[in-house]
PDB file of C-alpha atoms in Angstrom:
ATOM      1  CA  UNK A   1      -7.673 -29.700 -16.342  1.00  0.00           C
ATOM      2  CA  UNK A   2      -7.565 -26.104 -17.524  1.00  0.00           C
ATOM      3  CA  UNK A   3     -10.951 -25.422 -15.989  1.00  0.00           C
ATOM      4  CA  UNK A   4      -9.814 -26.982 -12.719  1.00  0.00           C
ATOM      5  CA  UNK A   5      -6.693 -24.820 -12.641  1.00  0.00           C
ATOM      6  CA  UNK A   6      -8.791 -21.729 -13.318  1.00  0.00           C
ATOM      7  CA  UNK A   7     -11.224 -22.604 -10.553  1.00  0.00           C
ATOM      8  CA  UNK A   8      -8.338 -23.240  -8.151  1.00  0.00           C
ATOM      9  CA  UNK A   9      -6.814 -19.875  -9.007  1.00  0.00           C
ATOM     10  CA  UNK A  10     -10.110 -18.092  -8.351  1.00  0.00           C
ATOM     11  CA  UNK A  11     -10.469 -19.899  -5.021  1.00  0.00           C
ATOM     12  CA  UNK A  12      -6.943 -18.936  -3.946  1.00  0.00           C
ATOM     13  CA  UNK A  13      -7.463 -15.314  -5.031  1.00  0.00           C
ATOM     14  CA  UNK A  14     -10.659 -15.137  -2.981  1.00  0.00           C
ATOM     15  CA  UNK A  15      -8.878 -16.443   0.122  1.00  0.00           C
ATOM     16  CA  UNK A  16      -5.979 -14.057  -0.434  1.00  0.00           C
ATOM     17  CA  UNK A  17      -8.335 -11.087  -0.750  1.00  0.00           C
ATOM     18  CA  UNK A  18     -10.176 -12.221   2.380  1.00  0.00           C
ATOM     19  CA  UNK A  19      -6.878 -12.201   4.272  1.00  0.00           C
ATOM     20  CA  UNK A  20      -6.170  -8.691   2.990  1.00  0.00           C
ATOM     21  CA  UNK A  21      -9.598  -7.512   4.119  1.00  0.00           C
ATOM     22  CA  UNK A  22      -9.060  -9.017   7.566  1.00  0.00           C
ATOM     23  CA  UNK A  23      -5.692  -7.276   7.775  1.00  0.00           C
ATOM     24  CA  UNK A  24      -7.278  -3.937   6.871  1.00  0.00           C
ATOM     25  CA  UNK A  25      -9.914  -4.449   9.546  1.00  0.00           C
ATOM     26  CA  UNK A  26      -7.397  -4.888  12.312  1.00  0.00           C
ATOM     27  CA  UNK A  27      -6.775  -8.634  12.533  1.00  0.00           C
ATOM     28  CA  UNK A  28      -3.260  -9.129  14.014  1.00  0.00           C
ATOM     29  CA  UNK A  29      -0.631  -9.532  11.265  1.00  0.00           C
ATOM     30  CA  UNK A  30       0.632 -12.763  12.829  1.00  0.00           C
ATOM     31  CA  UNK A  31      -2.797 -14.327  12.277  1.00  0.00           C
ATOM     32  CA  UNK A  32      -2.967 -13.102   8.675  1.00  0.00           C
ATOM     33  CA  UNK A  33       0.594 -14.323   8.019  1.00  0.00           C
ATOM     34  CA  UNK A  34      -0.323 -17.800   9.254  1.00  0.00           C
ATOM     35  CA  UNK A  35      -3.315 -17.872   6.891  1.00  0.00           C
ATOM     36  CA  UNK A  36      -1.187 -16.802   3.940  1.00  0.00           C
ATOM     37  CA  UNK A  37       1.604 -19.251   4.776  1.00  0.00           C
ATOM     38  CA  UNK A  38      -0.884 -22.124   4.798  1.00  0.00           C
ATOM     39  CA  UNK A  39      -2.341 -20.928   1.516  1.00  0.00           C
ATOM     40  CA  UNK A  40       1.118 -20.657  -0.058  1.00  0.00           C
ATOM     41  CA  UNK A  41       1.819 -24.307   0.783  1.00  0.00           C
ATOM     42  CA  UNK A  42      -1.317 -25.328  -1.114  1.00  0.00           C
ATOM     43  CA  UNK A  43      -0.394 -23.128  -4.087  1.00  0.00           C
ATOM     44  CA  UNK A  44       3.161 -24.481  -4.193  1.00  0.00           C
ATOM     45  CA  UNK A  45       1.832 -28.035  -4.130  1.00  0.00           C
ATOM     46  CA  UNK A  46      -0.593 -27.278  -6.949  1.00  0.00           C
ATOM     47  CA  UNK A  47       2.030 -25.482  -9.053  1.00  0.00           C
ATOM     48  CA  UNK A  48       0.077 -22.260  -9.681  1.00  0.00           C
ATOM     49  CA  UNK A  49       2.783 -19.614 -10.441  1.00  0.00           C
ATOM     50  CA  UNK A  50       0.476 -16.604 -10.867  1.00  0.00           C
ATOM     51  CA  UNK A  51      -1.014 -16.943  -7.408  1.00  0.00           C
ATOM     52  CA  UNK A  52       2.382 -17.764  -5.985  1.00  0.00           C
ATOM     53  CA  UNK A  53       3.624 -14.309  -7.001  1.00  0.00           C
ATOM     54  CA  UNK A  54       0.542 -12.655  -5.515  1.00  0.00           C
ATOM     55  CA  UNK A  55       0.957 -14.562  -2.254  1.00  0.00           C
ATOM     56  CA  UNK A  56       4.652 -13.661  -2.023  1.00  0.00           C
ATOM     57  CA  UNK A  57       3.687 -10.000  -2.416  1.00  0.00           C
ATOM     58  CA  UNK A  58       0.974 -10.299   0.240  1.00  0.00           C
ATOM     59  CA  UNK A  59       3.253 -12.137   2.652  1.00  0.00           C
ATOM     60  CA  UNK A  60       6.009  -9.569   2.167  1.00  0.00           C
ATOM     61  CA  UNK A  61       3.587  -6.837   3.171  1.00  0.00           C
ATOM     62  CA  UNK A  62       2.460  -8.667   6.301  1.00  0.00           C
ATOM     63  CA  UNK A  63       6.015  -9.607   7.319  1.00  0.00           C
ATOM     64  CA  UNK A  64       7.035  -5.980   6.986  1.00  0.00           C
ATOM     65  CA  UNK A  65       4.194  -4.964   9.272  1.00  0.00           C
ATOM     66  CA  UNK A  66       5.473  -7.524  11.784  1.00  0.00           C
ATOM     67  CA  UNK A  67       8.897  -5.841  11.668  1.00  0.00           C
ATOM     68  CA  UNK A  68      10.624  -8.701   9.832  1.00  0.00           C
ATOM     69  CA  UNK A  69      12.198  -6.468   7.173  1.00  0.00           C
ATOM     70  CA  UNK A  70      14.837  -8.932   5.962  1.00  0.00           C
ATOM     71  CA  UNK A  71      12.194 -11.609   5.428  1.00  0.00           C
ATOM     72  CA  UNK A  72       9.885  -9.090   3.745  1.00  0.00           C
ATOM     73  CA  UNK A  73      12.634  -8.032   1.327  1.00  0.00           C
ATOM     74  CA  UNK A  74      13.534 -11.647   0.538  1.00  0.00           C
ATOM     75  CA  UNK A  75       9.912 -12.473  -0.284  1.00  0.00           C
ATOM     76  CA  UNK A  76       9.565  -9.363  -2.451  1.00  0.00           C
ATOM     77  CA  UNK A  77      12.739 -10.138  -4.419  1.00  0.00           C
ATOM     78  CA  UNK A  78      11.552 -13.716  -4.932  1.00  0.00           C
ATOM     79  CA  UNK A  79       8.266 -12.341  -6.295  1.00  0.00           C
ATOM     80  CA  UNK A  80      10.108 -10.017  -8.721  1.00  0.00           C
ATOM     81  CA  UNK A  81      12.251 -12.858 -10.075  1.00  0.00           C
ATOM     82  CA  UNK A  82       9.274 -15.197 -10.483  1.00  0.00           C
ATOM     83  CA  UNK A  83       7.121 -12.551 -12.163  1.00  0.00           C
ATOM     84  CA  UNK A  84       9.916 -11.578 -14.564  1.00  0.00           C
ATOM     85  CA  UNK A  85      10.451 -15.226 -15.503  1.00  0.00           C
ATOM     86  CA  UNK A  86       6.761 -15.507 -16.386  1.00  0.00           C
ATOM     87  CA  UNK A  87       6.892 -12.275 -18.423  1.00  0.00           C
ATOM     88  CA  UNK A  88       3.692 -11.106 -16.733  1.00  0.00           C
ATOM     89  CA  UNK A  89       3.728  -7.309 -16.702  1.00  0.00           C
ATOM     90  CA  UNK A  90       0.965  -6.885 -14.138  1.00  0.00           C
ATOM     91  CA  UNK A  91       2.589  -9.310 -11.699  1.00  0.00           C
ATOM     92  CA  UNK A  92       6.013  -7.756 -12.195  1.00  0.00           C
ATOM     93  CA  UNK A  93       4.584  -4.286 -11.544  1.00  0.00           C
ATOM     94  CA  UNK A  94       3.038  -5.411  -8.253  1.00  0.00           C
ATOM     95  CA  UNK A  95       6.182  -7.226  -7.152  1.00  0.00           C
ATOM     96  CA  UNK A  96       8.441  -4.289  -8.063  1.00  0.00           C
ATOM     97  CA  UNK A  97       6.284  -1.882  -6.091  1.00  0.00           C
ATOM     98  CA  UNK A  98       6.293  -4.239  -3.092  1.00  0.00           C
ATOM     99  CA  UNK A  99      10.102  -4.389  -3.176  1.00  0.00           C
ATOM    100  CA  UNK A 100      10.203  -0.605  -3.230  1.00  0.00           C
ATOM    101  CA  UNK A 101       7.958  -0.483  -0.176  1.00  0.00           C
ATOM    102  CA  UNK A 102      10.292  -2.730   1.815  1.00  0.00           C
ATOM    103  CA  UNK A 103      13.347  -0.683   0.843  1.00  0.00           C
ATOM    104  CA  UNK A 104      11.437   2.530   1.628  1.00  0.00           C
ATOM    105  CA  UNK A 105      11.636   1.808   5.339  1.00  0.00           C
ATOM    106  CA  UNK A 106      15.392   2.373   5.490  1.00  0.00           C
ATOM    107  CA  UNK A 107      16.470   3.673   2.048  1.00  0.00           C
ATOM    108  CA  UNK A 108      13.750   5.978   0.681  1.00  0.00           C
ATOM    109  CA  UNK A 109      15.915   7.460  -2.074  1.00  0.00           C
ATOM    110  CA  UNK A 110      16.583   3.950  -3.416  1.00  0.00           C
ATOM    111  CA  UNK A 111      12.864   3.168  -3.410  1.00  0.00           C
ATOM    112  CA  UNK A 112      11.959   5.939  -5.887  1.00  0.00           C
ATOM    113  CA  UNK A 113      13.458   4.232  -9.009  1.00  0.00           C
ATOM    114  CA  UNK A 114      11.613   1.022  -8.156  1.00  0.00           C
ATOM    115  CA  UNK A 115       8.324   2.879  -7.826  1.00  0.00           C
ATOM    116  CA  UNK A 116       8.947   4.672 -11.118  1.00  0.00           C
ATOM    117  CA  UNK A 117       9.696   1.331 -12.774  1.00  0.00           C
ATOM    118  CA  UNK A 118       6.417  -0.038 -11.429  1.00  0.00           C
ATOM    119  CA  UNK A 119       4.627   3.106 -12.635  1.00  0.00           C
ATOM    120  CA  UNK A 120       5.992   2.544 -16.135  1.00  0.00           C
ATOM    121  CA  UNK A 121       4.764  -1.065 -16.074  1.00  0.00           C
ATOM    122  CA  UNK A 122       1.295  -0.134 -14.843  1.00  0.00           C
ATOM    123  CA  UNK A 123       1.082   2.637 -17.438  1.00  0.00           C
ATOM    124  CA  UNK A 124       2.028   0.168 -20.165  1.00  0.00           C
ATOM    125  CA  UNK A 125      -0.957  -2.049 -19.361  1.00  0.00           C
ATOM    126  CA  UNK A 126      -3.363   0.803 -18.579  1.00  0.00           C
ATOM    127  CA  UNK A 127      -3.823  -0.103 -14.899  1.00  0.00           C
ATOM    128  CA  UNK A 128      -4.839   3.252 -13.455  1.00  0.00           C
ATOM    129  CA  UNK A 129      -5.349   1.937  -9.935  1.00  0.00           C
ATOM    130  CA  UNK A 130      -1.779   0.650 -10.015  1.00  0.00           C
ATOM    131  CA  UNK A 131      -0.643   4.020 -11.311  1.00  0.00           C
ATOM    132  CA  UNK A 132      -2.367   5.788  -8.417  1.00  0.00           C
ATOM    133  CA  UNK A 133      -0.687   3.468  -5.930  1.00  0.00           C
ATOM    134  CA  UNK A 134       2.700   4.213  -7.487  1.00  0.00           C
ATOM    135  CA  UNK A 135       2.146   7.963  -7.298  1.00  0.00           C
ATOM    136  CA  UNK A 136       1.255   7.618  -3.608  1.00  0.00           C
ATOM    137  CA  UNK A 137       4.406   5.630  -2.943  1.00  0.00           C
ATOM    138  CA  UNK A 138       6.610   7.988  -4.952  1.00  0.00           C
ATOM    139  CA  UNK A 139       5.179  10.780  -2.817  1.00  0.00           C
ATOM    140  CA  UNK A 140       5.980   8.936   0.400  1.00  0.00           C
ATOM    141  CA  UNK A 141       9.532   8.130  -0.697  1.00  0.00           C
ATOM    142  CA  UNK A 142      10.134  11.697  -1.884  1.00  0.00           C
ATOM    143  CA  UNK A 143       8.807  13.081   1.402  1.00  0.00           C
ATOM    144  CA  UNK A 144      11.065  10.832   3.469  1.00  0.00           C
ATOM    145  CA  UNK A 145      14.018  11.756   1.285  1.00  0.00           C
ATOM    146  CA  UNK A 146      13.319  15.443   1.973  1.00  0.00           C
ATOM    147  CA  UNK A 147      11.950  16.386  -1.465  1.00  0.00           C
ATOM    148  CA  UNK A 148       8.651  17.918  -0.341  1.00  0.00           C
ATOM    149  CA  UNK A 149       7.704  19.605  -3.660  1.00  0.00           C
ATOM    150  CA  UNK A 150       8.025  16.312  -5.554  1.00  0.00           C
ATOM    151  CA  UNK A 151       6.035  14.531  -2.857  1.00  0.00           C
ATOM    152  CA  UNK A 152       3.192  17.049  -3.063  1.00  0.00           C
ATOM    153  CA  UNK A 153       2.983  16.761  -6.851  1.00  0.00           C
ATOM    154  CA  UNK A 154       2.810  12.964  -6.585  1.00  0.00           C
ATOM    155  CA  UNK A 155       0.049  13.044  -3.952  1.00  0.00           C
ATOM    156  CA  UNK A 156      -2.055  15.473  -5.983  1.00  0.00           C
ATOM    157  CA  UNK A 157      -1.560  13.300  -9.072  1.00  0.00           C
ATOM    158  CA  UNK A 158      -2.661  10.226  -7.121  1.00  0.00           C
ATOM    159  CA  UNK A 159      -5.791  12.004  -5.870  1.00  0.00           C
ATOM    160  CA  UNK A 160      -6.655  13.033  -9.418  1.00  0.00           C
ATOM    161  CA  UNK A 161      -6.258   9.513 -10.795  1.00  0.00           C
ATOM    162  CA  UNK A 162      -8.175   7.986  -7.886  1.00  0.00           C
ATOM    163  CA  UNK A 163     -11.022  10.450  -8.377  1.00  0.00           C
ATOM    164  CA  UNK A 164     -11.202   9.666 -12.101  1.00  0.00           C
ATOM    165  CA  UNK A 165     -11.517   5.926 -11.492  1.00  0.00           C
ATOM    166  CA  UNK A 166     -13.653   6.321  -8.349  1.00  0.00           C
ATOM    167  CA  UNK A 167     -11.129   4.515  -6.161  1.00  0.00           C
ATOM    168  CA  UNK A 168     -12.065   6.202  -2.902  1.00  0.00           C
ATOM    169  CA  UNK A 169      -9.723   4.084  -0.785  1.00  0.00           C
ATOM    170  CA  UNK A 170      -6.686   5.135  -2.820  1.00  0.00           C
ATOM    171  CA  UNK A 171      -7.864   8.733  -2.777  1.00  0.00           C
ATOM    172  CA  UNK A 172      -8.180   8.480   0.993  1.00  0.00           C
ATOM    173  CA  UNK A 173      -4.601   7.258   1.396  1.00  0.00           C
ATOM    174  CA  UNK A 174      -3.298  10.024  -0.872  1.00  0.00           C
ATOM    175  CA  UNK A 175      -5.314  12.631   1.053  1.00  0.00           C
ATOM    176  CA  UNK A 176      -4.012  11.335   4.375  1.00  0.00           C
ATOM    177  CA  UNK A 177      -0.404  11.464   3.193  1.00  0.00           C
ATOM    178  CA  UNK A 178      -0.850  14.897   1.653  1.00  0.00           C
ATOM    179  CA  UNK A 179      -2.363  16.120   4.919  1.00  0.00           C
ATOM    180  CA  UNK A 180       0.690  14.908   6.827  1.00  0.00           C
ATOM    181  CA  UNK A 181       2.941  16.797   4.431  1.00  0.00           C
ATOM    182  CA  UNK A 182       0.840  19.956   4.706  1.00  0.00           C
ATOM    183  CA  UNK A 183       0.843  19.722   8.497  1.00  0.00           C
ATOM    184  CA  UNK A 184       4.602  19.281   8.465  1.00  0.00           C
ATOM    185  CA  UNK A 185       4.984  22.440   6.363  1.00  0.00           C
ATOM    186  CA  UNK A 186       2.607  24.528   8.507  1.00  0.00           C
ATOM    187  CA  UNK A 187      -0.514  24.544   6.304  1.00  0.00           C
ATOM    188  CA  UNK A 188      -2.876  23.497   9.053  1.00  0.00           C
ATOM    189  CA  UNK A 189      -6.238  24.367   7.476  1.00  0.00           C
ATOM    190  CA  UNK A 190      -5.423  22.440   4.314  1.00  0.00           C
ATOM    191  CA  UNK A 191      -4.182  19.517   6.378  1.00  0.00           C
ATOM    192  CA  UNK A 192      -7.418  19.439   8.394  1.00  0.00           C
ATOM    193  CA  UNK A 193      -9.466  19.219   5.194  1.00  0.00           C
ATOM    194  CA  UNK A 194      -7.337  16.329   3.916  1.00  0.00           C
ATOM    195  CA  UNK A 195      -7.559  14.422   7.209  1.00  0.00           C
ATOM    196  CA  UNK A 196     -11.325  14.866   7.380  1.00  0.00           C
ATOM    197  CA  UNK A 197     -11.690  13.607   3.801  1.00  0.00           C
ATOM    198  CA  UNK A 198      -9.536  10.577   4.535  1.00  0.00           C
ATOM    199  CA  UNK A 199     -11.355   9.775   7.776  1.00  0.00           C
ATOM    200  CA  UNK A 200     -14.739   9.794   6.045  1.00  0.00           C
ATOM    201  CA  UNK A 201     -13.493   7.384   3.376  1.00  0.00           C
ATOM    202  CA  UNK A 202     -11.912   4.941   5.819  1.00  0.00           C
ATOM    203  CA  UNK A 203     -14.853   4.981   8.243  1.00  0.00           C
ATOM    204  CA  UNK A 204     -17.261   4.206   5.401  1.00  0.00           C
ATOM    205  CA  UNK A 205     -15.069   1.419   4.037  1.00  0.00           C
ATOM    206  CA  UNK A 206     -14.172  -0.225   7.342  1.00  0.00           C
ATOM    207  CA  UNK A 207     -10.429   0.325   6.891  1.00  0.00           C
ATOM    208  CA  UNK A 208      -9.634   0.434  10.601  1.00  0.00           C
ATOM    209  CA  UNK A 209      -5.862   0.796  10.330  1.00  0.00           C
ATOM    210  CA  UNK A 210      -6.134   3.836   8.064  1.00  0.00           C
ATOM    211  CA  UNK A 211      -9.012   5.224  10.127  1.00  0.00           C
ATOM    212  CA  UNK A 212      -6.769   5.037  13.178  1.00  0.00           C
ATOM    213  CA  UNK A 213      -3.991   6.834  11.268  1.00  0.00           C
ATOM    214  CA  UNK A 214      -6.428   9.590  10.291  1.00  0.00           C
ATOM    215  CA  UNK A 215      -7.583  10.065  13.888  1.00  0.00           C
ATOM    216  CA  UNK A 216      -4.015  10.069  15.145  1.00  0.00           C
ATOM    217  CA  UNK A 217      -3.017  12.764  12.686  1.00  0.00           C
ATOM    218  CA  UNK A 218      -6.089  14.842  13.499  1.00  0.00           C
ATOM    219  CA  UNK A 219      -5.025  14.682  17.154  1.00  0.00           C
ATOM    220  CA  UNK A 220      -1.458  15.622  16.269  1.00  0.00           C
ATOM    221  CA  UNK A 221      -2.744  18.545  14.189  1.00  0.00           C
ATOM    222  CA  UNK A 222      -4.932  19.795  17.050  1.00  0.00           C
ATOM    223  CA  UNK A 223      -1.973  19.600  19.397  1.00  0.00           C
ATOM    224  CA  UNK A 224       0.186  21.546  16.942  1.00  0.00           C
ATOM    225  CA  UNK A 225      -2.516  24.230  16.910  1.00  0.00           C
ATOM    226  CA  UNK A 226      -2.511  24.342  20.732  1.00  0.00           C
ATOM    227  CA  UNK A 227      -6.009  22.814  20.891  1.00  0.00           C
ATOM    228  CA  UNK A 228      -5.499  20.386  23.760  1.00  0.00           C
ATOM    229  CA  UNK A 229      -9.208  19.558  24.100  1.00  0.00           C
ATOM    230  CA  UNK A 230      -9.514  18.764  20.407  1.00  0.00           C
ATOM    231  CA  UNK A 231      -6.403  16.606  20.524  1.00  0.00           C
ATOM    232  CA  UNK A 232      -7.712  14.658  23.528  1.00  0.00           C
ATOM    233  CA  UNK A 233     -11.044  14.026  21.821  1.00  0.00           C
TER     234      UNK A 233
END
């Protein structure tokens, strides 16, 4: 029975990661949400709480991308409660960060304590990839709240951690966000370097959504520098 439960969990995790990959490669969020909803029904029927938390987190992310913020927040809060009840630090860290990301959309200042709580949890278990993700999100929340110095420190910290653990995708996201901040504050050459770095990472990894964001920001930067031809390209 234990072996069967373990095999089921691995199978669900593989399907969940496949859905995440499809989302990153541009599959419409409605399609990914339908896949995850069907998978959640199977997990609920099987009574597998660990994967239920992970699926709630994944569904919250997709629902947010669809613009269903109330549903996304409800799913994230459900994940936090379930993870806390299981006393699973890694699951609670993921769920707490997801809740912060929903709140970020409208209340960035309120998101920072949640991200810092998640950072503390990831630090406690030595999850450096989770720590890098938290630093990126703290940077985003700080930027949106108008605290640009704090945001820049967080992005640089995330890049350093991502480089140490060779997590190029996380480093790419941090570089992209730092480039946006540098562009916003008039440091165009530095921003161009960050955007180019991010674009190379996302093109190599097939992360189409982030690749699109990099290209968009490169165009916006060219326009800000009065390079109409470069922006059009």
